[in-house]
PDB file of C-alpha atoms and ligand atoms in Angstrom:
ATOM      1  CA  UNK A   1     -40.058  53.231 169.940  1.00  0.00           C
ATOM      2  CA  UNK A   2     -42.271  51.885 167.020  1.00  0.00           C
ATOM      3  CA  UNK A   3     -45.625  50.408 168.302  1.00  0.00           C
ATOM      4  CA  UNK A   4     -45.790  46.793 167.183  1.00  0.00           C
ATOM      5  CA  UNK A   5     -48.508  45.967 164.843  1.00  0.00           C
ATOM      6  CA  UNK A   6     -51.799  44.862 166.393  1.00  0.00           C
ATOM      7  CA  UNK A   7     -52.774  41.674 164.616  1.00  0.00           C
ATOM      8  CA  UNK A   8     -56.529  39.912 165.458  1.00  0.00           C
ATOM      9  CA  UNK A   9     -57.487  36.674 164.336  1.00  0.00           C
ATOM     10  CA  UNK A  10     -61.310  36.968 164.826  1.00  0.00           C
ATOM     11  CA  UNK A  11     -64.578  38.869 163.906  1.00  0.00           C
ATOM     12  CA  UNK A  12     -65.388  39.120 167.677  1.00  0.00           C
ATOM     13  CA  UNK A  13     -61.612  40.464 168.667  1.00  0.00           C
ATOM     14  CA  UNK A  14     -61.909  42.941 165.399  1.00  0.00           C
ATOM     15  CA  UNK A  15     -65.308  44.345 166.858  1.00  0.00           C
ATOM     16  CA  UNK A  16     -64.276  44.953 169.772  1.00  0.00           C
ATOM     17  CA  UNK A  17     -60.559  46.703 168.447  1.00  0.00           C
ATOM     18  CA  UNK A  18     -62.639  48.809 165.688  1.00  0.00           C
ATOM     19  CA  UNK A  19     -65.025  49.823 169.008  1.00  0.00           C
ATOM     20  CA  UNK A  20     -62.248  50.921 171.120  1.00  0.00           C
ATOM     21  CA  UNK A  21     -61.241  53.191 167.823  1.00  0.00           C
ATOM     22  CA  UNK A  22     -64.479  54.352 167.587  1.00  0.00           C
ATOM     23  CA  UNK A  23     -64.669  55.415 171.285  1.00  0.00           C
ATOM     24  CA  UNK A  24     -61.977  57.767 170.279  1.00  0.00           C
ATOM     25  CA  UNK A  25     -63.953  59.218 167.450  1.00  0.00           C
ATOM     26  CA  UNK A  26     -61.539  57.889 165.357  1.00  0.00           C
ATOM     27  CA  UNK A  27     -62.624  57.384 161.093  1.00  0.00           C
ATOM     28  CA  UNK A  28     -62.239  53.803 159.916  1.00  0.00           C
ATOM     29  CA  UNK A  29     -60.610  52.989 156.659  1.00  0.00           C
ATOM     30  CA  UNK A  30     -60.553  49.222 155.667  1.00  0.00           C
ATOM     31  CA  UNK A  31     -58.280  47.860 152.502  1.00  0.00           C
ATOM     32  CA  UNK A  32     -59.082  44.011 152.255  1.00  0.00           C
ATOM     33  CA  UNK A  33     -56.504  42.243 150.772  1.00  0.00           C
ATOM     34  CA  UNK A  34     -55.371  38.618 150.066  1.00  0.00           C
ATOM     35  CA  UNK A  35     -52.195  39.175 151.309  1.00  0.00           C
ATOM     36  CA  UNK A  36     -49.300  38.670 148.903  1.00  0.00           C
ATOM     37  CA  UNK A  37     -48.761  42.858 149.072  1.00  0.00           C
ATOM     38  CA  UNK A  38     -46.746  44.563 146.417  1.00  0.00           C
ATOM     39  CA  UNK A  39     -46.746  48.642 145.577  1.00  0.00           C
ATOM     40  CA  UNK A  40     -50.283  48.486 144.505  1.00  0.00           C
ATOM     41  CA  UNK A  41     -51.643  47.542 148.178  1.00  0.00           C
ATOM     42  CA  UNK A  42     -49.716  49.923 149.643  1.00  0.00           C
ATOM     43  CA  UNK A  43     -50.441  52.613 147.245  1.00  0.00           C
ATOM     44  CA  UNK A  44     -54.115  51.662 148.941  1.00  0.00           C
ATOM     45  CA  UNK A  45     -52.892  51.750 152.599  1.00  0.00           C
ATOM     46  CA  UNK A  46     -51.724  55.346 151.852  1.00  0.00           C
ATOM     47  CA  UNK A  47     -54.795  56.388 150.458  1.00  0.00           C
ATOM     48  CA  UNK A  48     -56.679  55.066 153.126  1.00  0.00           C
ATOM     49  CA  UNK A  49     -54.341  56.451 155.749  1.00  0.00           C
ATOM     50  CA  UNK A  50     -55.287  60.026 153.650  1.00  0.00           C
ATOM     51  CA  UNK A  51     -58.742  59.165 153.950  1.00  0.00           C
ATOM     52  CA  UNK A  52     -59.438  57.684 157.821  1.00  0.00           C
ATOM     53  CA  UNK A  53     -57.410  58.288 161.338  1.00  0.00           C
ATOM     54  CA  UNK A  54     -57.739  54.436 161.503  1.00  0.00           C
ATOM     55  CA  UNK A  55     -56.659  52.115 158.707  1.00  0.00           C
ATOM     56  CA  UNK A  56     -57.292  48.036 158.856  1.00  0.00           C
ATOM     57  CA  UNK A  57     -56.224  45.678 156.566  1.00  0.00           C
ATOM     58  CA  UNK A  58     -57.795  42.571 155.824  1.00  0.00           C
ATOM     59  CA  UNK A  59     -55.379  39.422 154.562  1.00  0.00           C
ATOM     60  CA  UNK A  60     -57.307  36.443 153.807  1.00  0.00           C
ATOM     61  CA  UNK A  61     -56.515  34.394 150.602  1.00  0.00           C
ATOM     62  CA  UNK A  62     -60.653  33.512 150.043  1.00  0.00           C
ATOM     63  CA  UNK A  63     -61.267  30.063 149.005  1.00  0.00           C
ATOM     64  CA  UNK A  64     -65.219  30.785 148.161  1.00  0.00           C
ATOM     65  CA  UNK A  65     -63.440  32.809 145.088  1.00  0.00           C
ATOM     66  CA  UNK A  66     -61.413  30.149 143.455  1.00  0.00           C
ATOM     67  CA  UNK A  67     -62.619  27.039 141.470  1.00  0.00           C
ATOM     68  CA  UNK A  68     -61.141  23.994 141.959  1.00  0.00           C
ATOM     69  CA  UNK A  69     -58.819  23.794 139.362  1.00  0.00           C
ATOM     70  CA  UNK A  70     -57.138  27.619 139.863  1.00  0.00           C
ATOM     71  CA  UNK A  71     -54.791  28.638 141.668  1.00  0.00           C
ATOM     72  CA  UNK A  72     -56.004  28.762 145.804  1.00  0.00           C
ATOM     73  CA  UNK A  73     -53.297  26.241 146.854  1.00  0.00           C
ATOM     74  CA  UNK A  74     -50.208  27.896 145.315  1.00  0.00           C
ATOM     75  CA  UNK A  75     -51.813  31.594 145.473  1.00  0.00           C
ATOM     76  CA  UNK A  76     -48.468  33.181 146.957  1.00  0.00           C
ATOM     77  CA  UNK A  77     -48.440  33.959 150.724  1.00  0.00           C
ATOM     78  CA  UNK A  78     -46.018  35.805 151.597  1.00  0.00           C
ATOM     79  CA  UNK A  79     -47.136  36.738 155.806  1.00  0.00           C
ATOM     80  CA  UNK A  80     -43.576  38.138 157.294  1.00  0.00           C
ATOM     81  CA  UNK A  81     -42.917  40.751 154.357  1.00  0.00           C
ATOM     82  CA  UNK A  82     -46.725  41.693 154.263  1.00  0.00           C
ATOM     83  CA  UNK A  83     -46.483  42.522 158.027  1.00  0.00           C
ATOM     84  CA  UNK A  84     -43.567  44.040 158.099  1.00  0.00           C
ATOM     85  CA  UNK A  85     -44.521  46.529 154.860  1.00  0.00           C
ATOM     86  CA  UNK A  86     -47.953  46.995 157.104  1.00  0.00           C
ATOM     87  CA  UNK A  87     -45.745  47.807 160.111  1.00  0.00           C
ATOM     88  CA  UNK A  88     -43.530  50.889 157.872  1.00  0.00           C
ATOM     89  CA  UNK A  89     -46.981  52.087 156.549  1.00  0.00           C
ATOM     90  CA  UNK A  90     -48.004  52.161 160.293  1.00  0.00           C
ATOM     91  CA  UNK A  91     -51.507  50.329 159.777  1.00  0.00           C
ATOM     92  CA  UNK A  92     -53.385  50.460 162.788  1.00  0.00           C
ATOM     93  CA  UNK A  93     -54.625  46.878 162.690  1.00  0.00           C
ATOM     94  CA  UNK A  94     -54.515  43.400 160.432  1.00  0.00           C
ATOM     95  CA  UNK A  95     -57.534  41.149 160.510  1.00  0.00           C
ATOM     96  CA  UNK A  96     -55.976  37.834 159.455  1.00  0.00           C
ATOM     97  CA  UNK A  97     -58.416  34.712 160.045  1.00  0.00           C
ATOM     98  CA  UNK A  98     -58.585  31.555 159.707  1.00  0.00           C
ATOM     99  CA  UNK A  99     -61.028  29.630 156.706  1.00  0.00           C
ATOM    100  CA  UNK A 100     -62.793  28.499 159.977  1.00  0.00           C
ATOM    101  CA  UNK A 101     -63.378  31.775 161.206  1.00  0.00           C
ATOM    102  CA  UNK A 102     -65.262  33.078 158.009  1.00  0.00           C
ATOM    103  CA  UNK A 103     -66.692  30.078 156.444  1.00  0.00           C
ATOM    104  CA  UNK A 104     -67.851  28.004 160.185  1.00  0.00           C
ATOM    105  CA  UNK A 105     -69.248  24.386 159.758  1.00  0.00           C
ATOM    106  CA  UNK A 106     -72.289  24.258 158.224  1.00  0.00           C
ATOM    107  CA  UNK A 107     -71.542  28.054 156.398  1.00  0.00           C
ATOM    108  CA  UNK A 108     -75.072  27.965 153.627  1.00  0.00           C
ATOM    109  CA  UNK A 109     -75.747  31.309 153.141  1.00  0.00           C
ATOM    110  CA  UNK A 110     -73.759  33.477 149.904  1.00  0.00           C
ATOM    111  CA  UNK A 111     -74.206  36.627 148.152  1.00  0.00           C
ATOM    112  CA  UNK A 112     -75.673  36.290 144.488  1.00  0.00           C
ATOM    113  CA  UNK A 113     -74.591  39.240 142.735  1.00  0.00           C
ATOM    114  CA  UNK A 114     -75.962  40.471 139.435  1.00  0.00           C
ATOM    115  CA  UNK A 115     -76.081  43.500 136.996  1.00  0.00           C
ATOM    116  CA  UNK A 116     -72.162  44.566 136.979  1.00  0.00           C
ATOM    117  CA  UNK A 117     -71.191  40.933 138.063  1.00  0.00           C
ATOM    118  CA  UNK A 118     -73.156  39.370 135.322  1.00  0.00           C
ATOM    119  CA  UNK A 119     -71.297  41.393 132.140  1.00  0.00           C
ATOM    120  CA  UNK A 120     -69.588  38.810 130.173  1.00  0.00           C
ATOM    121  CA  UNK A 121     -66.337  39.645 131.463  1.00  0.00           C
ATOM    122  CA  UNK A 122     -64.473  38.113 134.011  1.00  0.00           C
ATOM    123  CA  UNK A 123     -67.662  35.782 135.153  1.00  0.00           C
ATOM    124  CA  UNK A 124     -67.880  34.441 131.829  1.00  0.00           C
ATOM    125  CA  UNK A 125     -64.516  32.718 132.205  1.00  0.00           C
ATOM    126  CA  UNK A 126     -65.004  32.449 136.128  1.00  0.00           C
ATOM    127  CA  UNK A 127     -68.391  32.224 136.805  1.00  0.00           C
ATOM    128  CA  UNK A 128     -67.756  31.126 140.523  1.00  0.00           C
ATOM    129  CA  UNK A 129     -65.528  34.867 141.123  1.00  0.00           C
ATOM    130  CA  UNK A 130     -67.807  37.519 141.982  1.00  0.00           C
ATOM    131  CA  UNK A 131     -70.138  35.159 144.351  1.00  0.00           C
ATOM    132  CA  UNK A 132     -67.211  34.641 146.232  1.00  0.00           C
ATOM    133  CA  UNK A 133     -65.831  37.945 146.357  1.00  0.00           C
ATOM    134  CA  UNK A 134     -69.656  39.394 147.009  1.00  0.00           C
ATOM    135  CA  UNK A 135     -69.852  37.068 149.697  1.00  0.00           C
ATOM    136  CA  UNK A 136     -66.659  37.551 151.314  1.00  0.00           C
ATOM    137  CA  UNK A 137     -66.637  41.761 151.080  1.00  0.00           C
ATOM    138  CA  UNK A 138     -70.133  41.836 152.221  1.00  0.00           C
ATOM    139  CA  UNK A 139     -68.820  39.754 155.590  1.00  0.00           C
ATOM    140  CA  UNK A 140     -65.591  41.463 155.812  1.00  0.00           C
ATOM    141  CA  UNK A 141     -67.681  45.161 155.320  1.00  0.00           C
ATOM    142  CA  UNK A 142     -70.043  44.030 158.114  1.00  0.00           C
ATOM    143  CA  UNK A 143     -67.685  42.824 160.902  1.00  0.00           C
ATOM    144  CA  UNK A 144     -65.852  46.055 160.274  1.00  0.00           C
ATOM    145  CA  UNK A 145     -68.375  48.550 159.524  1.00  0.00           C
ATOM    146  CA  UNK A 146     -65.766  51.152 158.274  1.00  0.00           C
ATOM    147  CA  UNK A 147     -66.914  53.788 157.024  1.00  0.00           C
ATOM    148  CA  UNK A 148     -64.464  53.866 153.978  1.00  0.00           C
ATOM    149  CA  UNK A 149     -63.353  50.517 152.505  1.00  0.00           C
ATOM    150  CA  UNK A 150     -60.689  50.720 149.473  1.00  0.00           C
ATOM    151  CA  UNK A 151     -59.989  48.637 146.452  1.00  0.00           C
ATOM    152  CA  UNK A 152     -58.176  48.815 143.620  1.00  0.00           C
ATOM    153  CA  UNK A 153     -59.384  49.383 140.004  1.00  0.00           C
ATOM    154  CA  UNK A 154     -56.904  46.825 138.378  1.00  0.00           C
ATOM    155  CA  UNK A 155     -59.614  45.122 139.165  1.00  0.00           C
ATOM    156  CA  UNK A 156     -62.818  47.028 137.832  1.00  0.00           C
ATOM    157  CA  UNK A 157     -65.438  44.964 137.660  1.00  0.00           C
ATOM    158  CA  UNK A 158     -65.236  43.583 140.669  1.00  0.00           C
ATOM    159  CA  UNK A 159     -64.900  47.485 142.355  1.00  0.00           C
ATOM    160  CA  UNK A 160     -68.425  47.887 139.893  1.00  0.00           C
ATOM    161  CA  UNK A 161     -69.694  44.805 141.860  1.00  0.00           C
ATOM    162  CA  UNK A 162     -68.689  45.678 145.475  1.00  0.00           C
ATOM    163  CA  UNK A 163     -69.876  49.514 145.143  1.00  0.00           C
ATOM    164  CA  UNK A 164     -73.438  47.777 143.554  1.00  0.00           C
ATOM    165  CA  UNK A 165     -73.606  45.667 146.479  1.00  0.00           C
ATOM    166  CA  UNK A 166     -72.811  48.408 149.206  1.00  0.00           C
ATOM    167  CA  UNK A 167     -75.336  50.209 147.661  1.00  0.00           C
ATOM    168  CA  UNK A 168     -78.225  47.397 147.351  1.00  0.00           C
ATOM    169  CA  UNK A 169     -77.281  46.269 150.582  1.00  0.00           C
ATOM    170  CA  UNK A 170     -77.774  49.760 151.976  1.00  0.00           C
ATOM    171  CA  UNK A 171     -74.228  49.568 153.383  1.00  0.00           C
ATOM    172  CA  UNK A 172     -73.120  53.143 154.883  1.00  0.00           C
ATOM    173  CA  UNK A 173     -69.746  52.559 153.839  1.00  0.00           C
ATOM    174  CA  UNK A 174     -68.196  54.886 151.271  1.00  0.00           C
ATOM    175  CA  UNK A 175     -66.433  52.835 148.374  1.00  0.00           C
ATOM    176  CA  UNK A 176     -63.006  54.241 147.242  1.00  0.00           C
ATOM    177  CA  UNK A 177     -61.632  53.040 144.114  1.00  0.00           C
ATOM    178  CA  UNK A 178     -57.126  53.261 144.133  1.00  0.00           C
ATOM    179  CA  UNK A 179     -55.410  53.544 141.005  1.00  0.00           C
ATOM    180  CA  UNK A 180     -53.742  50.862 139.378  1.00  0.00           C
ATOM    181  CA  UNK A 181     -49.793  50.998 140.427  1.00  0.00           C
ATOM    182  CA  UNK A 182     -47.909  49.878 137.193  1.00  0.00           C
ATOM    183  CA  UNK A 183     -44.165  48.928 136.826  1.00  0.00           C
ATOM    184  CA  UNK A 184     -42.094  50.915 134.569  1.00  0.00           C
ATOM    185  CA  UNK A 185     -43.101  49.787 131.659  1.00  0.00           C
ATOM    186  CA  UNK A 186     -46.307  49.593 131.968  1.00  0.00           C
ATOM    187  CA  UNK A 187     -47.727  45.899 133.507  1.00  0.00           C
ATOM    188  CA  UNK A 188     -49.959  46.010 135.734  1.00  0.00           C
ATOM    189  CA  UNK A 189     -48.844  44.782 139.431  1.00  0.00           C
ATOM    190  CA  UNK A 190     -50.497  41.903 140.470  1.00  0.00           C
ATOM    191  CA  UNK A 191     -49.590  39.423 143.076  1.00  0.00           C
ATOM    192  CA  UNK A 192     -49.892  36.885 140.083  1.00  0.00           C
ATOM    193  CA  UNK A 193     -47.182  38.413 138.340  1.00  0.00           C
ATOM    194  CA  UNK A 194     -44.660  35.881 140.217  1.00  0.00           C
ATOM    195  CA  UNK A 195     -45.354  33.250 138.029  1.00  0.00           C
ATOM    196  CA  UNK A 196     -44.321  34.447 134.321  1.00  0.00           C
ATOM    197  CA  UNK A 197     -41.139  33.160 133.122  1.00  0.00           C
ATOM    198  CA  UNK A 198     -38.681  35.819 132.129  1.00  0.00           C
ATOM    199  CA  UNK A 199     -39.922  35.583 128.586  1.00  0.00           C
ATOM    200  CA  UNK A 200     -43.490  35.781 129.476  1.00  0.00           C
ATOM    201  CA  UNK A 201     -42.672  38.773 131.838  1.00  0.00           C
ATOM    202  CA  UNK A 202     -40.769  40.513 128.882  1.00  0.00           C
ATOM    203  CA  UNK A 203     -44.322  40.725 126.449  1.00  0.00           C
ATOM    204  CA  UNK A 204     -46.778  41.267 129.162  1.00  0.00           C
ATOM    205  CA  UNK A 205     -46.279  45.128 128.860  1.00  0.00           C
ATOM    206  CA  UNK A 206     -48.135  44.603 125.422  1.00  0.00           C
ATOM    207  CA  UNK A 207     -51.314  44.617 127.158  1.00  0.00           C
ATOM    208  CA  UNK A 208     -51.126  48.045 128.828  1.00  0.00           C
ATOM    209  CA  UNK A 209     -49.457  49.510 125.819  1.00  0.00           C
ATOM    210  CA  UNK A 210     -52.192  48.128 123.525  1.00  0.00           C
ATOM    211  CA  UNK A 211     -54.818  49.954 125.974  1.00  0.00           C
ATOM    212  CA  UNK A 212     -52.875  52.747 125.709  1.00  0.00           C
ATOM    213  CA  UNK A 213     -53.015  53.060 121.880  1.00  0.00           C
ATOM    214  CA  UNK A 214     -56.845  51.605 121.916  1.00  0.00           C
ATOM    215  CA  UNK A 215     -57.930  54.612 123.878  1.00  0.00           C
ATOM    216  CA  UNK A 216     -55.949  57.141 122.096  1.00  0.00           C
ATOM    217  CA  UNK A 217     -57.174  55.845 119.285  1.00  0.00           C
ATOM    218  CA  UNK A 218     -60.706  56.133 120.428  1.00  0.00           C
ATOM    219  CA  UNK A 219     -60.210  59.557 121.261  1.00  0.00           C
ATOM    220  CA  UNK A 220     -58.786  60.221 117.665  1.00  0.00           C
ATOM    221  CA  UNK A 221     -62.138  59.318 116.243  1.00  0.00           C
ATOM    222  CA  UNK A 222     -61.639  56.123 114.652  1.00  0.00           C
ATOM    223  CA  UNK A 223     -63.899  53.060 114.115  1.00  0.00           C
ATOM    224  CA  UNK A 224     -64.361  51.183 117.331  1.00  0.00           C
ATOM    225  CA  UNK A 225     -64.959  48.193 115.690  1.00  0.00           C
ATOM    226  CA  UNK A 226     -61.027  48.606 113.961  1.00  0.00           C
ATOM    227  CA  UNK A 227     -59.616  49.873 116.838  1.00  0.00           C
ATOM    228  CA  UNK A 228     -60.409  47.089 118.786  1.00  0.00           C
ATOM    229  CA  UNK A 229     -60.268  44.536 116.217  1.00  0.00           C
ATOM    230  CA  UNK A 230     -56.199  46.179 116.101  1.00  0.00           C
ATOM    231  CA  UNK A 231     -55.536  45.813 119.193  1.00  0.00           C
ATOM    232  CA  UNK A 232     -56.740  41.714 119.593  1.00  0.00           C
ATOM    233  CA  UNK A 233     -54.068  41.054 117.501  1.00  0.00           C
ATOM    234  CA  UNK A 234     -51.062  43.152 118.456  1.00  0.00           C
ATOM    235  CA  UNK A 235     -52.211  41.275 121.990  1.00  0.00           C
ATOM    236  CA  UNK A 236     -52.438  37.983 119.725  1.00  0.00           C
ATOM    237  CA  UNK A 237     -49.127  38.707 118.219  1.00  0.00           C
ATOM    238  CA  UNK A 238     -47.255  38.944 121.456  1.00  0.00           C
ATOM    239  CA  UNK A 239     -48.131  35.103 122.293  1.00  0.00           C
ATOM    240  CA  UNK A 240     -51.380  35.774 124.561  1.00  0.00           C
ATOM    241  CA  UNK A 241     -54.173  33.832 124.326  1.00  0.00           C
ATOM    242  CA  UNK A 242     -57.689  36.386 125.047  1.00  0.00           C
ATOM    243  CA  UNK A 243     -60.307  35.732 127.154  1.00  0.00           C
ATOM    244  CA  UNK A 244     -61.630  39.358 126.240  1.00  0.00           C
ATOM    245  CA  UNK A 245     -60.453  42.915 124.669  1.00  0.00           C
ATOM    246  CA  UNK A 246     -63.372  44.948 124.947  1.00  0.00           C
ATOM    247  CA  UNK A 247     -64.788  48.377 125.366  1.00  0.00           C
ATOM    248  CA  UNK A 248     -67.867  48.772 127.859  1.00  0.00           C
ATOM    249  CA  UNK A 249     -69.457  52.015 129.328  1.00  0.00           C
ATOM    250  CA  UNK A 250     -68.024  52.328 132.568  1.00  0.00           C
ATOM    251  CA  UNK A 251     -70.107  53.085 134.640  1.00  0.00           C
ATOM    252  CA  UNK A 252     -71.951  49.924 133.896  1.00  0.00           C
ATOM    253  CA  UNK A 253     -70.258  47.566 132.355  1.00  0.00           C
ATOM    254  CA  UNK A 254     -72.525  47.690 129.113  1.00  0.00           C
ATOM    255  CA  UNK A 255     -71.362  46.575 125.510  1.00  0.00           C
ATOM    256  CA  UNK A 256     -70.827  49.907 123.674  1.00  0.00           C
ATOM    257  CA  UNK A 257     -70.886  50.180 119.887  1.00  0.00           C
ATOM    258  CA  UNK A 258     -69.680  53.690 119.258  1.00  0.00           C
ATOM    259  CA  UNK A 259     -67.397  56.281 121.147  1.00  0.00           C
ATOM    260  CA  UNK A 260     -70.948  58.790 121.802  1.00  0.00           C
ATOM    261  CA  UNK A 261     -72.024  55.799 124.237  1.00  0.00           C
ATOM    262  CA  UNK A 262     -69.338  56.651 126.449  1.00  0.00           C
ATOM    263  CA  UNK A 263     -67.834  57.125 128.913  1.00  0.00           C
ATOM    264  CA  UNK A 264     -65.698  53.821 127.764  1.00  0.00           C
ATOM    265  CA  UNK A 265     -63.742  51.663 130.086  1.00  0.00           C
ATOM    266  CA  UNK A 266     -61.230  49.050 128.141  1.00  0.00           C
ATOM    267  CA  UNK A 267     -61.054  45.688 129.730  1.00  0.00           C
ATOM    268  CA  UNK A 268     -58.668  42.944 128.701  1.00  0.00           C
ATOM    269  CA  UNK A 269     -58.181  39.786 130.294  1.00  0.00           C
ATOM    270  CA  UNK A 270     -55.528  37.215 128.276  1.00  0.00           C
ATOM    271  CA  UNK A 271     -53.362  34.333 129.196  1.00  0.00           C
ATOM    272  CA  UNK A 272     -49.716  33.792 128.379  1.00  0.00           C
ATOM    273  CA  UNK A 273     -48.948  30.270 129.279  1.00  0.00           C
ATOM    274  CA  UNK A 274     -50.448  29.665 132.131  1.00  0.00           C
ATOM    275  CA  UNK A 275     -50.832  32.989 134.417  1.00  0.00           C
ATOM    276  CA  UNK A 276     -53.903  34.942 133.348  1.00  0.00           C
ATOM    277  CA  UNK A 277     -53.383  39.011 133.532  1.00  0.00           C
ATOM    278  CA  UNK A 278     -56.282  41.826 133.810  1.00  0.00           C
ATOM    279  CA  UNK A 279     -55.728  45.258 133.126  1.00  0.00           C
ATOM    280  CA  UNK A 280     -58.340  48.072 132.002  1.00  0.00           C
ATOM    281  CA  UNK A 281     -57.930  51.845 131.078  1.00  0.00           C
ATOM    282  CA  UNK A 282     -60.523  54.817 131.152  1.00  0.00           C
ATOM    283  CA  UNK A 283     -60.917  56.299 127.671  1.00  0.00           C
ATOM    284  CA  UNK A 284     -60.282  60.399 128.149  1.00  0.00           C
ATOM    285  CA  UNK A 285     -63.944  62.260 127.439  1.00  0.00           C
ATOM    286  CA  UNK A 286     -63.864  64.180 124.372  1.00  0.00           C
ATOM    287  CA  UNK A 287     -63.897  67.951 124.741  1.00  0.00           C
ATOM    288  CA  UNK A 288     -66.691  68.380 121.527  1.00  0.00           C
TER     289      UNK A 288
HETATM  290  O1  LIG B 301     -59.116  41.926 145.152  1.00  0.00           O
HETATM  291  C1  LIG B 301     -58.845  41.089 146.041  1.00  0.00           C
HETATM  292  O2  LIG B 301     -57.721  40.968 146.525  1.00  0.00           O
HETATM  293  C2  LIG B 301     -59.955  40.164 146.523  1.00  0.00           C
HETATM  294  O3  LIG B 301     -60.821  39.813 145.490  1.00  0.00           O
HETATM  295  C3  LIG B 301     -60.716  40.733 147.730  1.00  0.00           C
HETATM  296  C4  LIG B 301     -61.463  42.002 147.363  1.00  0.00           C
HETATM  297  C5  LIG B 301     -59.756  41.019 148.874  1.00  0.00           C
HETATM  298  C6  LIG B 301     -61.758  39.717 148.216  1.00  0.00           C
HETATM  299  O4  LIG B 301     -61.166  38.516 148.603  1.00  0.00           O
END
């Protein structure tokens, strides 16, 4: 008979499940999530159910990492399919609080995070993110204290920012980064996706394809400046409007001039009416 899945509500309750785990010398593996799952979190779960005896899952859409004018009240939350897809991937426990539970009355303390958080990427257009999300994985990677936790690299600059803060934090958790789960051809998934119109959905391949042909391009040996002053436009072309389209080192997020700087990361972050997609691809080392 399948074992229902164990669902706790609070950090006290979570302690003491992750404790009775332990007892049994069981590995923890924790995938925090904000619910909303599609083939990407899974693709996580599974990884983490490689990696650990124990996998937890966090769903909790974080307020702390949303200004007020995005998207917190209409971020999609989708509960009964996300359990039940936890359920088939057998997840050993959900940790699904309440606001109240994380952020208490009178809540004054938050994470500050800097170096990788402070690139000119994504906290240039939201400068509130990455204290929220720093503040929020740092709480979430305490009450646990697994001794893997898993996110994906769709999102790489904020994986930069959680491994920096595990690490100046002096964390023992290990910091697994899951590849990016694309549909066929090519977008990214992304729980955001929901909202483009059938047009919109139709170009938003562009800006995989584009990093695609940036990188191989890079490897080629052409001008960086070209290559990526190409690909703005065939991104500019398709209808989006670009936050950013640009090449870093990737280990630390660090403007790069030339390919020798490497290795490169591409980042791109662009709007098409009024959902905003990320996406990034690793540039393949030269064999010289
Ligand atoms: O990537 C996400 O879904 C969120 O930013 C995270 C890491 C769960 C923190 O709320």
């Amino acid at each position: 008979m399948a074992v229902p899945l164990r669902v706790v509500r609070t950090v006290k309750a979570l302690r003491a499940t992750i404790a009775g785990f332990r007892s049994r010398k069981s590995s923890i593996a924790l995938v925090p999530t904000m619910g909303a799952l599609h083939d990407g979190h899974i693709s996580l779960v599974r990884l983490a159910r490689r990696l650990a005896r124990r996998t937890v899952v966090s769903i909790f859409v974080n307020p702390a990492q949303f200004a007020p004018y995005e998207d917190f009240g209409r971020y999609p939350r989708t509960w009964k399919v996300d359990i039940a897809a936890l359920a088939a991937e057998k997840t050993d426990l959900v940790f699904a609080p309440e606001v109240a539970e994380l952020y208490p009355e009178g809540f004054a303390t938050r994470i500050a995070p800097e170096g990788p958080a402070l690139a000119g990427l994504e906290d240039k257009f939201r400068p509130h993110f990455f204290g929220g999300v720093a503040t929020i994985v740092a709480k979430l990677l305490i009450a646990a204290l697994p001794d893997i936790a898993i996110f994906g690299e769709k999102d790489y600059q904020q994986l930069l920012v959680i491994r920096r803060l595990v690490r100046d934090l002096a964390l023992p958790i290990k910091i697994v980064g899951g590849r990016t789960v694309r549909e066929k051809d090519g977008l990214a998934l992304s729980s955001r996706n929901v909202y483009l119109t059938p047009d919109e959905r139709k170009a938003a391949p562009i800006l995989h394809r584009t990093l695609q042909e940036s990188a191989a391009a890079l490897v080629g040996r052409g001008s960086l400046a070209e290559i990526m002053a190409h690909g703005k436009m065939a991104i500019e072309r398709a209808g989006f409007k670009i936050d950013y389209f640009e090449a870093r080192h990737a280990e630390t997020l660090v403007p790069i001039a030339s390919p020798k700087e490497g290795p490169i990361r591409l980042l791109v972050a662009a709007k098409l009416g009024t959902t905003r997609l990320i996406d990034n691809l690793g540039v393949p080392l030269k064999r010289s």
